């Protein structure tokens, strides 16, 4: 036999809610949505902290590479220098003459000198496989440390194990010289019949092979005590007395 449920007084809901009945609100955990991230999270990494860190790392690597390359080149140059260290050129005064020598008023208050010197130097490169470049070459004649005349010379290149002659003409025309210089020259002529002059050469030099070269350095050549015969006060020309004279060569490397 069929049974029927007892009415409860509440309407039976089938399908949509009946009129007058409010649908329950969804709970706070019924649906979940991801919380939106702040705008700066999506910023271009090239303008943020990530780019700054990468940029600093790149600079650091570049500096390390540059330092390593510099040290490597330095070590290679140092060992090449030890292995191929060049010898200084050899300078020898082979001849020296003076003409038109006139020392006016050697005992007066303002003595003057007129003269024309011609000096020949034999220059030898003792290095077997290394040539020498000479540039900004200048020569001078001095007496007792006082320069009397100077001139510029042409640059030149010298192969290894070769010799060449360097000619220098130096002239003075009524140049004022000190009283000590004038008296010293007159004394030399009276006592020995010759005057001792000094010849100096200065140049920038650098040595090179087919695969390596040095940096430029200053070379100073000092040829001391070149005696030129000037027998008495009336003689106006003379030539080098005695044998050839080897010079002192100093290169500032």
mmCIF file of C-alpha atoms in Angstrom:
data_model
loop_
_atom_site.group_PDB
_atom_site.id
_atom_site.type_symbol
_atom_site.label_atom_id
_atom_site.label_comp_id
_atom_site.label_asym_id
_atom_site.label_seq_id
_atom_site.Cartn_x
_atom_site.Cartn_y
_atom_site.Cartn_z
ATOM 1 C CA UNK A 1 0.000 0.000 0.000
ATOM 2 C CA UNK A 2 1.339 3.457 -0.916
ATOM 3 C CA UNK A 3 2.537 5.764 1.834
ATOM 4 C CA UNK A 4 2.581 9.567 1.751
ATOM 5 C CA UNK A 5 4.991 11.839 3.582
ATOM 6 C CA UNK A 6 3.613 14.187 6.090
ATOM 7 C CA UNK A 7 3.440 17.793 5.027
ATOM 8 C CA UNK A 8 6.094 19.892 6.758
ATOM 9 C CA UNK A 9 4.807 23.324 5.965
ATOM 10 C CA UNK A 10 7.823 24.193 3.746
ATOM 11 C CA UNK A 11 7.437 24.283 0.017
ATOM 12 C CA UNK A 12 9.141 21.609 -1.975
ATOM 13 C CA UNK A 13 11.667 23.106 -4.376
ATOM 14 C CA UNK A 14 12.099 21.462 -7.688
ATOM 15 C CA UNK A 15 14.397 23.192 -10.228
ATOM 16 C CA UNK A 16 14.603 26.951 -9.658
ATOM 17 C CA UNK A 17 14.025 28.374 -6.190
ATOM 18 C CA UNK A 18 10.548 29.153 -5.420
ATOM 19 C CA UNK A 19 9.427 32.653 -5.117
ATOM 20 C CA UNK A 20 10.181 34.211 -1.779
ATOM 21 C CA UNK A 21 13.170 31.969 -1.061
ATOM 22 C CA UNK A 22 16.629 33.561 -1.253
ATOM 23 C CA UNK A 23 19.400 31.423 -2.723
ATOM 24 C CA UNK A 24 22.306 30.917 -0.328
ATOM 25 C CA UNK A 25 25.435 32.981 -1.016
ATOM 26 C CA UNK A 26 28.515 31.030 -2.094
ATOM 27 C CA UNK A 27 31.040 30.459 0.619
ATOM 28 C CA UNK A 28 34.350 32.307 0.624
ATOM 29 C CA UNK A 29 36.131 29.144 -0.429
ATOM 30 C CA UNK A 30 33.762 28.051 -3.098
ATOM 31 C CA UNK A 31 35.755 29.656 -5.933
ATOM 32 C CA UNK A 32 39.400 30.739 -5.777
ATOM 33 C CA UNK A 33 41.059 33.336 -8.021
ATOM 34 C CA UNK A 34 44.804 34.077 -8.189
ATOM 35 C CA UNK A 35 45.670 37.377 -6.591
ATOM 36 C CA UNK A 36 46.926 39.759 -9.317
ATOM 37 C CA UNK A 37 50.686 40.422 -9.045
ATOM 38 C CA UNK A 38 51.901 43.991 -8.821
ATOM 39 C CA UNK A 39 52.713 45.770 -12.052
ATOM 40 C CA UNK A 40 56.429 45.895 -11.427
ATOM 41 C CA UNK A 41 56.557 42.088 -11.493
ATOM 42 C CA UNK A 42 55.898 42.207 -15.211
ATOM 43 C CA UNK A 43 58.411 45.044 -15.816
ATOM 44 C CA UNK A 44 61.039 44.641 -18.530
ATOM 45 C CA UNK A 45 63.968 42.842 -16.843
ATOM 46 C CA UNK A 46 66.387 45.002 -18.845
ATOM 47 C CA UNK A 47 65.378 47.998 -16.758
ATOM 48 C CA UNK A 48 65.250 46.316 -13.412
ATOM 49 C CA UNK A 49 67.551 44.757 -10.861
ATOM 50 C CA UNK A 50 68.108 41.694 -13.054
ATOM 51 C CA UNK A 51 69.510 43.781 -15.885
ATOM 52 C CA UNK A 52 71.687 45.766 -13.470
ATOM 53 C CA UNK A 53 73.204 42.574 -12.096
ATOM 54 C CA UNK A 54 73.848 41.167 -15.570
ATOM 55 C CA UNK A 55 75.380 44.466 -16.672
ATOM 56 C CA UNK A 56 77.742 44.553 -13.699
ATOM 57 C CA UNK A 57 78.733 40.944 -14.330
ATOM 58 C CA UNK A 58 79.484 41.738 -17.986
ATOM 59 C CA UNK A 59 81.668 44.701 -17.014
ATOM 60 C CA UNK A 60 83.470 42.564 -14.460
ATOM 61 C CA UNK A 61 84.210 39.902 -17.062
ATOM 62 C CA UNK A 62 85.446 42.515 -19.551
ATOM 63 C CA UNK A 63 87.788 44.001 -16.942
ATOM 64 C CA UNK A 64 89.122 40.557 -16.030
ATOM 65 C CA UNK A 65 89.712 39.724 -19.704
ATOM 66 C CA UNK A 66 91.479 43.036 -20.300
ATOM 67 C CA UNK A 67 93.707 42.527 -17.256
ATOM 68 C CA UNK A 68 94.604 39.006 -18.326
ATOM 69 C CA UNK A 69 95.393 40.191 -21.873
ATOM 70 C CA UNK A 70 97.555 43.028 -20.514
ATOM 71 C CA UNK A 71 99.499 40.677 -18.250
ATOM 72 C CA UNK A 72 99.921 38.166 -21.056
ATOM 73 C CA UNK A 73 101.317 40.794 -23.423
ATOM 74 C CA UNK A 74 103.586 42.051 -20.650
ATOM 75 C CA UNK A 75 104.972 38.573 -19.937
ATOM 76 C CA UNK A 76 105.540 37.884 -23.625
ATOM 77 C CA UNK A 77 107.307 41.225 -24.109
ATOM 78 C CA UNK A 78 109.422 40.636 -21.003
ATOM 79 C CA UNK A 79 110.615 37.205 -22.138
ATOM 80 C CA UNK A 80 111.230 38.474 -25.663
ATOM 81 C CA UNK A 81 113.222 41.310 -24.139
ATOM 82 C CA UNK A 82 115.332 38.852 -22.149
ATOM 83 C CA UNK A 83 115.866 36.669 -25.190
ATOM 84 C CA UNK A 84 116.332 39.414 -27.793
ATOM 85 C CA UNK A 85 117.691 42.217 -25.623
ATOM 86 C CA UNK A 86 119.494 44.515 -28.066
ATOM 87 C CA UNK A 87 123.005 45.835 -27.673
ATOM 88 C CA UNK A 88 123.549 49.577 -27.960
ATOM 89 C CA UNK A 89 125.037 50.879 -31.214
ATOM 90 C CA UNK A 90 128.746 51.712 -31.257
ATOM 91 C CA UNK A 91 129.770 55.296 -32.087
ATOM 92 C CA UNK A 92 133.352 56.187 -32.986
ATOM 93 C CA UNK A 93 134.614 59.620 -34.005
ATOM 94 C CA UNK A 94 136.671 58.800 -37.081
ATOM 95 C CA UNK A 95 137.569 62.366 -38.073
ATOM 96 C CA UNK A 96 136.990 65.933 -36.965
ATOM 97 C CA UNK A 97 138.082 69.220 -38.517
ATOM 98 C CA UNK A 98 137.508 72.880 -37.854
ATOM 99 C CA UNK A 99 137.829 75.814 -40.257
ATOM 100 C CA UNK A 100 137.289 79.569 -40.098
ATOM 101 C CA UNK A 101 138.081 79.394 -36.399
ATOM 102 C CA UNK A 102 138.167 82.894 -34.969
ATOM 103 C CA UNK A 103 138.025 83.695 -31.279
ATOM 104 C CA UNK A 104 137.766 87.438 -30.950
ATOM 105 C CA UNK A 105 138.768 89.286 -27.782
ATOM 106 C CA UNK A 106 139.547 86.156 -25.759
ATOM 107 C CA UNK A 107 140.501 88.314 -22.786
ATOM 108 C CA UNK A 108 137.814 90.930 -23.300
ATOM 109 C CA UNK A 109 134.494 91.270 -21.495
ATOM 110 C CA UNK A 110 132.432 89.579 -24.258
ATOM 111 C CA UNK A 111 134.491 87.187 -26.412
ATOM 112 C CA UNK A 112 132.866 85.832 -29.576
ATOM 113 C CA UNK A 113 133.503 82.676 -31.581
ATOM 114 C CA UNK A 114 133.096 81.985 -35.279
ATOM 115 C CA UNK A 115 133.897 78.491 -36.561
ATOM 116 C CA UNK A 116 132.827 75.592 -38.753
ATOM 117 C CA UNK A 117 133.197 72.037 -37.425
ATOM 118 C CA UNK A 118 132.916 68.914 -39.555
ATOM 119 C CA UNK A 119 132.649 65.650 -37.620
ATOM 120 C CA UNK A 120 132.423 62.116 -39.009
ATOM 121 C CA UNK A 121 131.137 59.331 -36.768
ATOM 122 C CA UNK A 122 131.240 55.650 -37.605
ATOM 123 C CA UNK A 123 128.024 54.035 -36.359
ATOM 124 C CA UNK A 124 127.847 50.241 -36.015
ATOM 125 C CA UNK A 125 124.878 48.070 -35.142
ATOM 126 C CA UNK A 126 126.256 44.995 -33.329
ATOM 127 C CA UNK A 127 122.924 43.143 -33.232
ATOM 128 C CA UNK A 128 122.680 40.203 -35.596
ATOM 129 C CA UNK A 129 118.932 40.047 -36.262
ATOM 130 C CA UNK A 130 117.752 43.435 -35.069
ATOM 131 C CA UNK A 131 117.687 46.707 -36.978
ATOM 132 C CA UNK A 132 117.770 50.187 -35.458
ATOM 133 C CA UNK A 133 115.628 53.189 -36.334
ATOM 134 C CA UNK A 134 117.137 56.593 -35.515
ATOM 135 C CA UNK A 135 114.918 59.674 -35.571
ATOM 136 C CA UNK A 136 114.970 63.204 -34.109
ATOM 137 C CA UNK A 137 118.751 63.036 -34.452
ATOM 138 C CA UNK A 138 120.815 66.030 -33.310
ATOM 139 C CA UNK A 139 124.547 66.646 -32.878
ATOM 140 C CA UNK A 140 126.469 69.258 -30.910
ATOM 141 C CA UNK A 141 130.027 70.415 -30.238
ATOM 142 C CA UNK A 142 130.919 71.659 -26.765
ATOM 143 C CA UNK A 143 133.891 72.934 -24.826
ATOM 144 C CA UNK A 144 134.148 72.372 -21.085
ATOM 145 C CA UNK A 145 130.416 71.581 -20.893
ATOM 146 C CA UNK A 146 129.329 74.670 -22.862
ATOM 147 C CA UNK A 147 127.647 73.974 -26.209
ATOM 148 C CA UNK A 148 129.252 75.966 -29.025
ATOM 149 C CA UNK A 149 127.219 74.735 -32.010
ATOM 150 C CA UNK A 150 124.470 72.225 -32.729
ATOM 151 C CA UNK A 151 122.542 70.928 -35.716
ATOM 152 C CA UNK A 152 119.766 68.508 -36.679
ATOM 153 C CA UNK A 153 120.545 65.383 -38.713
ATOM 154 C CA UNK A 154 118.396 63.259 -40.978
ATOM 155 C CA UNK A 155 116.720 60.147 -39.546
ATOM 156 C CA UNK A 156 117.976 56.798 -40.805
ATOM 157 C CA UNK A 157 117.562 53.041 -40.428
ATOM 158 C CA UNK A 158 120.386 50.572 -39.885
ATOM 159 C CA UNK A 159 120.229 46.823 -40.478
ATOM 160 C CA UNK A 160 121.848 44.359 -38.098
ATOM 161 C CA UNK A 161 125.620 43.851 -38.272
ATOM 162 C CA UNK A 162 126.147 46.898 -40.501
ATOM 163 C CA UNK A 163 128.099 50.148 -40.208
ATOM 164 C CA UNK A 164 127.445 53.605 -41.578
ATOM 165 C CA UNK A 165 129.084 57.032 -41.408
ATOM 166 C CA UNK A 166 127.228 59.936 -39.866
ATOM 167 C CA UNK A 167 128.416 63.354 -41.050
ATOM 168 C CA UNK A 168 127.676 66.465 -39.009
ATOM 169 C CA UNK A 169 128.535 70.054 -39.935
ATOM 170 C CA UNK A 170 128.204 72.535 -37.088
ATOM 171 C CA UNK A 171 128.841 76.232 -37.503
ATOM 172 C CA UNK A 172 128.935 79.270 -35.256
ATOM 173 C CA UNK A 173 128.949 82.892 -36.350
ATOM 174 C CA UNK A 174 130.043 85.452 -33.797
ATOM 175 C CA UNK A 175 128.452 83.523 -30.971
ATOM 176 C CA UNK A 176 129.089 84.930 -27.518
ATOM 177 C CA UNK A 177 131.010 82.551 -25.284
ATOM 178 C CA UNK A 178 131.836 82.925 -21.653
ATOM 179 C CA UNK A 179 135.106 84.396 -20.484
ATOM 180 C CA UNK A 180 136.077 81.064 -18.927
ATOM 181 C CA UNK A 181 135.585 79.276 -22.260
ATOM 182 C CA UNK A 182 137.627 81.837 -24.186
ATOM 183 C CA UNK A 183 140.476 81.789 -21.704
ATOM 184 C CA UNK A 184 140.455 77.994 -21.593
ATOM 185 C CA UNK A 185 140.748 77.711 -25.391
ATOM 186 C CA UNK A 186 143.565 80.234 -25.480
ATOM 187 C CA UNK A 187 145.383 78.380 -22.717
ATOM 188 C CA UNK A 188 145.012 75.025 -24.543
ATOM 189 C CA UNK A 189 146.384 76.471 -27.780
ATOM 190 C CA UNK A 190 149.334 78.023 -25.995
ATOM 191 C CA UNK A 191 150.280 74.938 -23.960
ATOM 192 C CA UNK A 192 149.506 71.981 -26.245
ATOM 193 C CA UNK A 193 148.772 73.416 -29.676
ATOM 194 C CA UNK A 194 145.332 71.767 -29.668
ATOM 195 C CA UNK A 195 141.887 72.337 -28.224
ATOM 196 C CA UNK A 196 139.892 69.489 -26.720
ATOM 197 C CA UNK A 197 136.261 69.562 -27.762
ATOM 198 C CA UNK A 198 133.364 67.258 -26.882
ATOM 199 C CA UNK A 199 131.003 65.841 -29.505
ATOM 200 C CA UNK A 200 127.488 64.822 -28.506
ATOM 201 C CA UNK A 201 124.683 63.060 -30.374
ATOM 202 C CA UNK A 202 121.125 62.610 -29.189
ATOM 203 C CA UNK A 203 118.360 60.642 -30.895
ATOM 204 C CA UNK A 204 115.225 58.620 -30.330
ATOM 205 C CA UNK A 205 115.818 54.975 -31.240
ATOM 206 C CA UNK A 206 113.833 51.773 -31.433
ATOM 207 C CA UNK A 207 114.980 48.288 -32.315
ATOM 208 C CA UNK A 208 112.981 45.874 -34.432
ATOM 209 C CA UNK A 209 112.949 42.371 -35.818
ATOM 210 C CA UNK A 210 110.532 40.918 -38.328
ATOM 211 C CA UNK A 211 108.128 39.962 -35.530
ATOM 212 C CA UNK A 212 108.893 42.216 -32.579
ATOM 213 C CA UNK A 213 110.084 45.728 -31.765
ATOM 214 C CA UNK A 214 110.991 47.734 -28.698
ATOM 215 C CA UNK A 215 109.396 50.988 -27.639
ATOM 216 C CA UNK A 216 111.116 54.272 -28.467
ATOM 217 C CA UNK A 217 113.896 55.347 -26.125
ATOM 218 C CA UNK A 218 116.257 58.296 -25.896
ATOM 219 C CA UNK A 219 119.847 57.561 -26.878
ATOM 220 C CA UNK A 220 122.618 59.911 -25.746
ATOM 221 C CA UNK A 221 126.124 59.658 -27.185
ATOM 222 C CA UNK A 222 129.019 61.442 -25.531
ATOM 223 C CA UNK A 223 132.434 61.652 -27.208
ATOM 224 C CA UNK A 224 134.794 63.340 -24.780
ATOM 225 C CA UNK A 225 138.126 65.004 -25.451
ATOM 226 C CA UNK A 226 138.344 65.234 -29.248
ATOM 227 C CA UNK A 227 141.631 67.090 -29.769
ATOM 228 C CA UNK A 228 141.815 69.364 -32.803
ATOM 229 C CA UNK A 229 145.164 70.924 -33.690
ATOM 230 C CA UNK A 230 145.153 74.723 -33.485
ATOM 231 C CA UNK A 231 148.805 75.520 -33.078
ATOM 232 C CA UNK A 232 148.607 79.192 -32.199
ATOM 233 C CA UNK A 233 146.336 82.196 -32.100
ATOM 234 C CA UNK A 234 146.692 82.888 -35.806
ATOM 235 C CA UNK A 235 145.801 79.434 -37.134
ATOM 236 C CA UNK A 236 142.151 79.248 -38.247
ATOM 237 C CA UNK A 237 141.841 75.576 -39.235
ATOM 238 C CA UNK A 238 142.899 72.234 -37.850
ATOM 239 C CA UNK A 239 142.155 68.534 -37.838
ATOM 240 C CA UNK A 240 141.741 65.769 -35.291
ATOM 241 C CA UNK A 241 144.952 64.900 -33.492
ATOM 242 C CA UNK A 242 145.505 61.315 -32.421
ATOM 243 C CA UNK A 243 143.593 58.085 -33.054
ATOM 244 C CA UNK A 244 139.865 57.601 -33.439
ATOM 245 C CA UNK A 245 137.774 58.030 -30.331
ATOM 246 C CA UNK A 246 135.050 55.653 -29.150
ATOM 247 C CA UNK A 247 132.048 57.298 -27.538
ATOM 248 C CA UNK A 248 129.954 56.492 -24.509
ATOM 249 C CA UNK A 249 126.419 55.422 -25.478
ATOM 250 C CA UNK A 250 123.519 55.477 -23.037
ATOM 251 C CA UNK A 251 119.979 54.357 -23.913
ATOM 252 C CA UNK A 252 117.230 55.048 -21.397
ATOM 253 C CA UNK A 253 115.225 51.816 -21.520
#
